[in-house]
PDB file of C-alpha atoms in Angstrom:
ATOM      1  CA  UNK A   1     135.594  98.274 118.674  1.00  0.00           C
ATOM      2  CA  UNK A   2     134.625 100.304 121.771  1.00  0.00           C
ATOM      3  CA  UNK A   3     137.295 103.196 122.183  1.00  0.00           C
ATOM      4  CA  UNK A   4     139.683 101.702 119.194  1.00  0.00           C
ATOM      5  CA  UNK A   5     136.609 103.200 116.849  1.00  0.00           C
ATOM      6  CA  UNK A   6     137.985 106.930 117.907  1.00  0.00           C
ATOM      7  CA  UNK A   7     141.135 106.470 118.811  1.00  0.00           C
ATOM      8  CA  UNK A   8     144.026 105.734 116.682  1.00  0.00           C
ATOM      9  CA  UNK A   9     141.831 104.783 113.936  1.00  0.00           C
ATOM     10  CA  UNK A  10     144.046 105.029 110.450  1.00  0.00           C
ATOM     11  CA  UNK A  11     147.431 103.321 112.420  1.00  0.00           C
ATOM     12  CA  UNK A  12     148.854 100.624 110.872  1.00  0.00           C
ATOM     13  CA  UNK A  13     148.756  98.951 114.306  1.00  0.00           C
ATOM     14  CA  UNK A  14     145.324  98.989 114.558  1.00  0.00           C
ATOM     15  CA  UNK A  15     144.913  97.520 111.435  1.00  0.00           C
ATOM     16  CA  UNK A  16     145.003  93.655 112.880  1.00  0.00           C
ATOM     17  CA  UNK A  17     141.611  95.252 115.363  1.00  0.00           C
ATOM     18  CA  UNK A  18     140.077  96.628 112.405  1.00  0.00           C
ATOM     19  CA  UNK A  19     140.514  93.336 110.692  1.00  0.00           C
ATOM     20  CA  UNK A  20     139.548  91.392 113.258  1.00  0.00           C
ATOM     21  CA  UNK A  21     136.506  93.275 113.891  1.00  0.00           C
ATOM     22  CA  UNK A  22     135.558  93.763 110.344  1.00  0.00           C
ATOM     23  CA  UNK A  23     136.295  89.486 109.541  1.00  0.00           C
ATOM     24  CA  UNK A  24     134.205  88.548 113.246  1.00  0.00           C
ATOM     25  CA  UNK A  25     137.890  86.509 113.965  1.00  0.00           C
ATOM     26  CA  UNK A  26     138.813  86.896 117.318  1.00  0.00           C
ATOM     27  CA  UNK A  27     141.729  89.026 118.356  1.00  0.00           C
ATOM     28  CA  UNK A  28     144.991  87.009 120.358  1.00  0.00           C
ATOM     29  CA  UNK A  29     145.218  89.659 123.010  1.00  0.00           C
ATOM     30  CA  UNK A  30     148.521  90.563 124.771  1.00  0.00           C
ATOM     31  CA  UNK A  31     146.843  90.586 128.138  1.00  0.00           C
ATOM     32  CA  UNK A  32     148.375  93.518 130.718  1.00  0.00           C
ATOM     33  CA  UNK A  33     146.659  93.011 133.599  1.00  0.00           C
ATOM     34  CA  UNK A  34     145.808  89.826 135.441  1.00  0.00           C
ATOM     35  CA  UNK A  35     144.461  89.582 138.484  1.00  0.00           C
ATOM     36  CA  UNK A  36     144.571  86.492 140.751  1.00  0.00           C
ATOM     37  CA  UNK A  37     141.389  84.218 140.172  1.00  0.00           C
ATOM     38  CA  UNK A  38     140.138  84.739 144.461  1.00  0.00           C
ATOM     39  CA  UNK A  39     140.064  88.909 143.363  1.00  0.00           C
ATOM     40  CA  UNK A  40     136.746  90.300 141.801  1.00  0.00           C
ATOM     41  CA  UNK A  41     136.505  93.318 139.444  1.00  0.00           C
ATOM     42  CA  UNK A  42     133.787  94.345 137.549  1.00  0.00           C
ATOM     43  CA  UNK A  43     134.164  97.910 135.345  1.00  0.00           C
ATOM     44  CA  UNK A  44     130.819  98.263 134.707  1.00  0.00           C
ATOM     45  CA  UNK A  45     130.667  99.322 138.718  1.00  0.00           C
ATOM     46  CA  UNK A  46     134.054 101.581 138.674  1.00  0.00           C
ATOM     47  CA  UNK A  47     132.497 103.707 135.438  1.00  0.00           C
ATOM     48  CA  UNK A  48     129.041 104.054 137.042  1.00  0.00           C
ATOM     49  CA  UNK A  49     129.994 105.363 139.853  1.00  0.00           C
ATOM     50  CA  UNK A  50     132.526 107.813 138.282  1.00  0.00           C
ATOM     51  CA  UNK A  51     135.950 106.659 138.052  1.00  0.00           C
ATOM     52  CA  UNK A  52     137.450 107.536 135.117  1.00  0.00           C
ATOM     53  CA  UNK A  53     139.508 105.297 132.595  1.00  0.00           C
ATOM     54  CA  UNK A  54     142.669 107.416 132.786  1.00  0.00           C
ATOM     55  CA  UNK A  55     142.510 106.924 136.767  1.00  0.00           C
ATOM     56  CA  UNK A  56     143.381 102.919 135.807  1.00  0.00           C
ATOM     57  CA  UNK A  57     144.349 103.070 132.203  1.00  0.00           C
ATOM     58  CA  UNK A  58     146.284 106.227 132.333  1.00  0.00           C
ATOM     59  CA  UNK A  59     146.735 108.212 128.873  1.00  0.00           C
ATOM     60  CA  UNK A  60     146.223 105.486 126.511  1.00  0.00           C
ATOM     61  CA  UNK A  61     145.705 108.157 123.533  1.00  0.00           C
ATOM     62  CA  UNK A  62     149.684 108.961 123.933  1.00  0.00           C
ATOM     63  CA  UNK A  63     150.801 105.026 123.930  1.00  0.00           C
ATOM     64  CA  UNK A  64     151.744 103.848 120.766  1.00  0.00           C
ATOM     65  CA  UNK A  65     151.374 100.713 122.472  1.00  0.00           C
ATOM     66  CA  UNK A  66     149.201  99.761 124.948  1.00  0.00           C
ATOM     67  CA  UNK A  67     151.375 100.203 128.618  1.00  0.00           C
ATOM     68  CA  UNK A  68     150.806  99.150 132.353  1.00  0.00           C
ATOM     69  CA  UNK A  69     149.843 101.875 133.895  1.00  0.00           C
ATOM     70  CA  UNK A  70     148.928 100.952 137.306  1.00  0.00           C
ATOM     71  CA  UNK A  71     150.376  98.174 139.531  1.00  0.00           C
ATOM     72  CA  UNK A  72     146.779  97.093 140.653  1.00  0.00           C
ATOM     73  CA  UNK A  73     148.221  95.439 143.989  1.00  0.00           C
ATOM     74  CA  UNK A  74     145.568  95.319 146.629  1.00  0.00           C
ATOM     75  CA  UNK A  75     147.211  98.421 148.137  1.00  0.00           C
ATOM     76  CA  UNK A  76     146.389 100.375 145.225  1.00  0.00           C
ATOM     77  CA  UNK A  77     143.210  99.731 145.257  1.00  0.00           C
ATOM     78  CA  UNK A  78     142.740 100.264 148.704  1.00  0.00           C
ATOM     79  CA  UNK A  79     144.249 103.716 148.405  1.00  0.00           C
ATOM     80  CA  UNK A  80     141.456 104.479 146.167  1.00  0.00           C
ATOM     81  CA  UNK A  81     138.716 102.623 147.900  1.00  0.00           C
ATOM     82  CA  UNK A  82     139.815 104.382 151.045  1.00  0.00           C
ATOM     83  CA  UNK A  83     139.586 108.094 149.574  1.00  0.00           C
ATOM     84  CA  UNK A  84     137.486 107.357 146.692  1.00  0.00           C
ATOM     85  CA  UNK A  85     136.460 111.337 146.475  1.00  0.00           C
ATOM     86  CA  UNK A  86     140.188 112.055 145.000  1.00  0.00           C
ATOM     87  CA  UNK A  87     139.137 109.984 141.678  1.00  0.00           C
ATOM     88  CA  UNK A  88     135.624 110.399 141.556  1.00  0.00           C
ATOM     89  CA  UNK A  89     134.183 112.295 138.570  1.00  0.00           C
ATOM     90  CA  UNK A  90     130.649 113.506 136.562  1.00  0.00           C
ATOM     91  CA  UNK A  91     129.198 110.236 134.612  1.00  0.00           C
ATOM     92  CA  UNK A  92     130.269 112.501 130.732  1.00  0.00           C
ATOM     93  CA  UNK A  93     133.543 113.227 131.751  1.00  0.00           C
ATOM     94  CA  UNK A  94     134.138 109.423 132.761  1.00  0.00           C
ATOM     95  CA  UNK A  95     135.692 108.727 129.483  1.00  0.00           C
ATOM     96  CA  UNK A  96     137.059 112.591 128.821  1.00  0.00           C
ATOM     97  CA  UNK A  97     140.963 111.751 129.495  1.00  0.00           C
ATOM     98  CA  UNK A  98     142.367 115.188 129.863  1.00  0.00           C
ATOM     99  CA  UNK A  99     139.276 116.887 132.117  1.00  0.00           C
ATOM    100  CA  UNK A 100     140.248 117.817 135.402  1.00  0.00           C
ATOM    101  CA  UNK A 101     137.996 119.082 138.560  1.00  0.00           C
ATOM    102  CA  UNK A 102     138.717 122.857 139.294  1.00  0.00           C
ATOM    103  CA  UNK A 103     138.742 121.667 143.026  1.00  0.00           C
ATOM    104  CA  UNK A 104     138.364 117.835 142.916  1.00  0.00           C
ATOM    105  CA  UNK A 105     138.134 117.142 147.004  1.00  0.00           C
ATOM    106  CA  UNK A 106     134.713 119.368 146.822  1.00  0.00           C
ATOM    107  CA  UNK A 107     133.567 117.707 143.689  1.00  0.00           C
ATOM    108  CA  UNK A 108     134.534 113.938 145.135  1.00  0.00           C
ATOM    109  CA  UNK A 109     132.731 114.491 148.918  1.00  0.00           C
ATOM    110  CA  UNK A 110     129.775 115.637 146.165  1.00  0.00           C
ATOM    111  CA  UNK A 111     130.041 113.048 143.856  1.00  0.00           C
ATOM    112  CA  UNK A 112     129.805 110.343 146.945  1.00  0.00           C
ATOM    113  CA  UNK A 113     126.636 112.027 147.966  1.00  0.00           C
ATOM    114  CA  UNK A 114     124.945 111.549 144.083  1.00  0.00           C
ATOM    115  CA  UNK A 115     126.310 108.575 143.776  1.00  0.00           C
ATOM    116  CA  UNK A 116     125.359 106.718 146.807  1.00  0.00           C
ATOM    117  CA  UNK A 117     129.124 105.729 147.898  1.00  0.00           C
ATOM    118  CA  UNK A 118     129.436 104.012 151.526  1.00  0.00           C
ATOM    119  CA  UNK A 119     132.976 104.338 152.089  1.00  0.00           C
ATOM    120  CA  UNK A 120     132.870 102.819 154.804  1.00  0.00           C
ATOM    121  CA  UNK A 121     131.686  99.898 152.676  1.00  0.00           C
ATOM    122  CA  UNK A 122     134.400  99.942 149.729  1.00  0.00           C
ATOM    123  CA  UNK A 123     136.974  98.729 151.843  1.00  0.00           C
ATOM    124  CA  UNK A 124     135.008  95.206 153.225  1.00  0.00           C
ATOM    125  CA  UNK A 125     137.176  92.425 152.394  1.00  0.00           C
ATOM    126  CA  UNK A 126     133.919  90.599 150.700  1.00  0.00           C
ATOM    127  CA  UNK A 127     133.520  93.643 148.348  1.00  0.00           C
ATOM    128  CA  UNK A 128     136.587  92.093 146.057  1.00  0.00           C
ATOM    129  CA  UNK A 129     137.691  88.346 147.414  1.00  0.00           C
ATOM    130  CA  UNK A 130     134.718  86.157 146.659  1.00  0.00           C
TER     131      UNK A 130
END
């Protein structure tokens, strides 16, 4: 049940997850995002190399129900794959949704050095259309 086994865990709208999770019946999501089948997104990439869920996902742990948050056009993500250093954060404080960096343009220019970010890289064409 990933975050849904800290978050929000005695509301009665949880209770279908819980049930689902508990009976090993899949769950009929109400998909929010959906990206066009020629785009390419992994998350296991975006949390290893520091980008943290609220960046996407914004403040889930205030929605009573589950919201858009971010428009995810190919301009938005090229905003961030262009200055990647003004979302970047440690690895344990990638799920942390209220930590902020004291001053977050040194902490992102050091965060591309540890983790081995080419920006010049993250904005190839190839990286997402496949």
């Amino acid at each position: 049940m990933t975050c849904h086994s800290q978050l929000y865990t005695d509301q009665a709208a949880l209770a279908p997850v819980v049930k689902a999770f508990q009976s090993g019946t899949p769950l009929h999501w109400q998909r929010l995002y959906k990206l066009p089948d020629f785009v390419y997104f992994n998350h296991s990439i975006h949390v290893a190399k520091g980008v943290g869920c609220v960046t996407c996902h914004g403040k889930v742990e205030l929605m009573p129900l589950t919201t858009r948050e971010a428009p995810l056009t190919m301009q938005w993500c090229l905003a961030c794959h262009r200055s990647p250093e003004l979302y970047l954060r440690p690895h344990d404080e990638v799920f942390d949704l209220d930590w902020h960096a004291q001053d977050q343009l040194a902490l992102g220019a050091r965060m591309l050095q540890e983790y081995h970010i080419d920006k010049r890289r993250l904005a190839d064409c190839s990286l997402c259309h496949r």
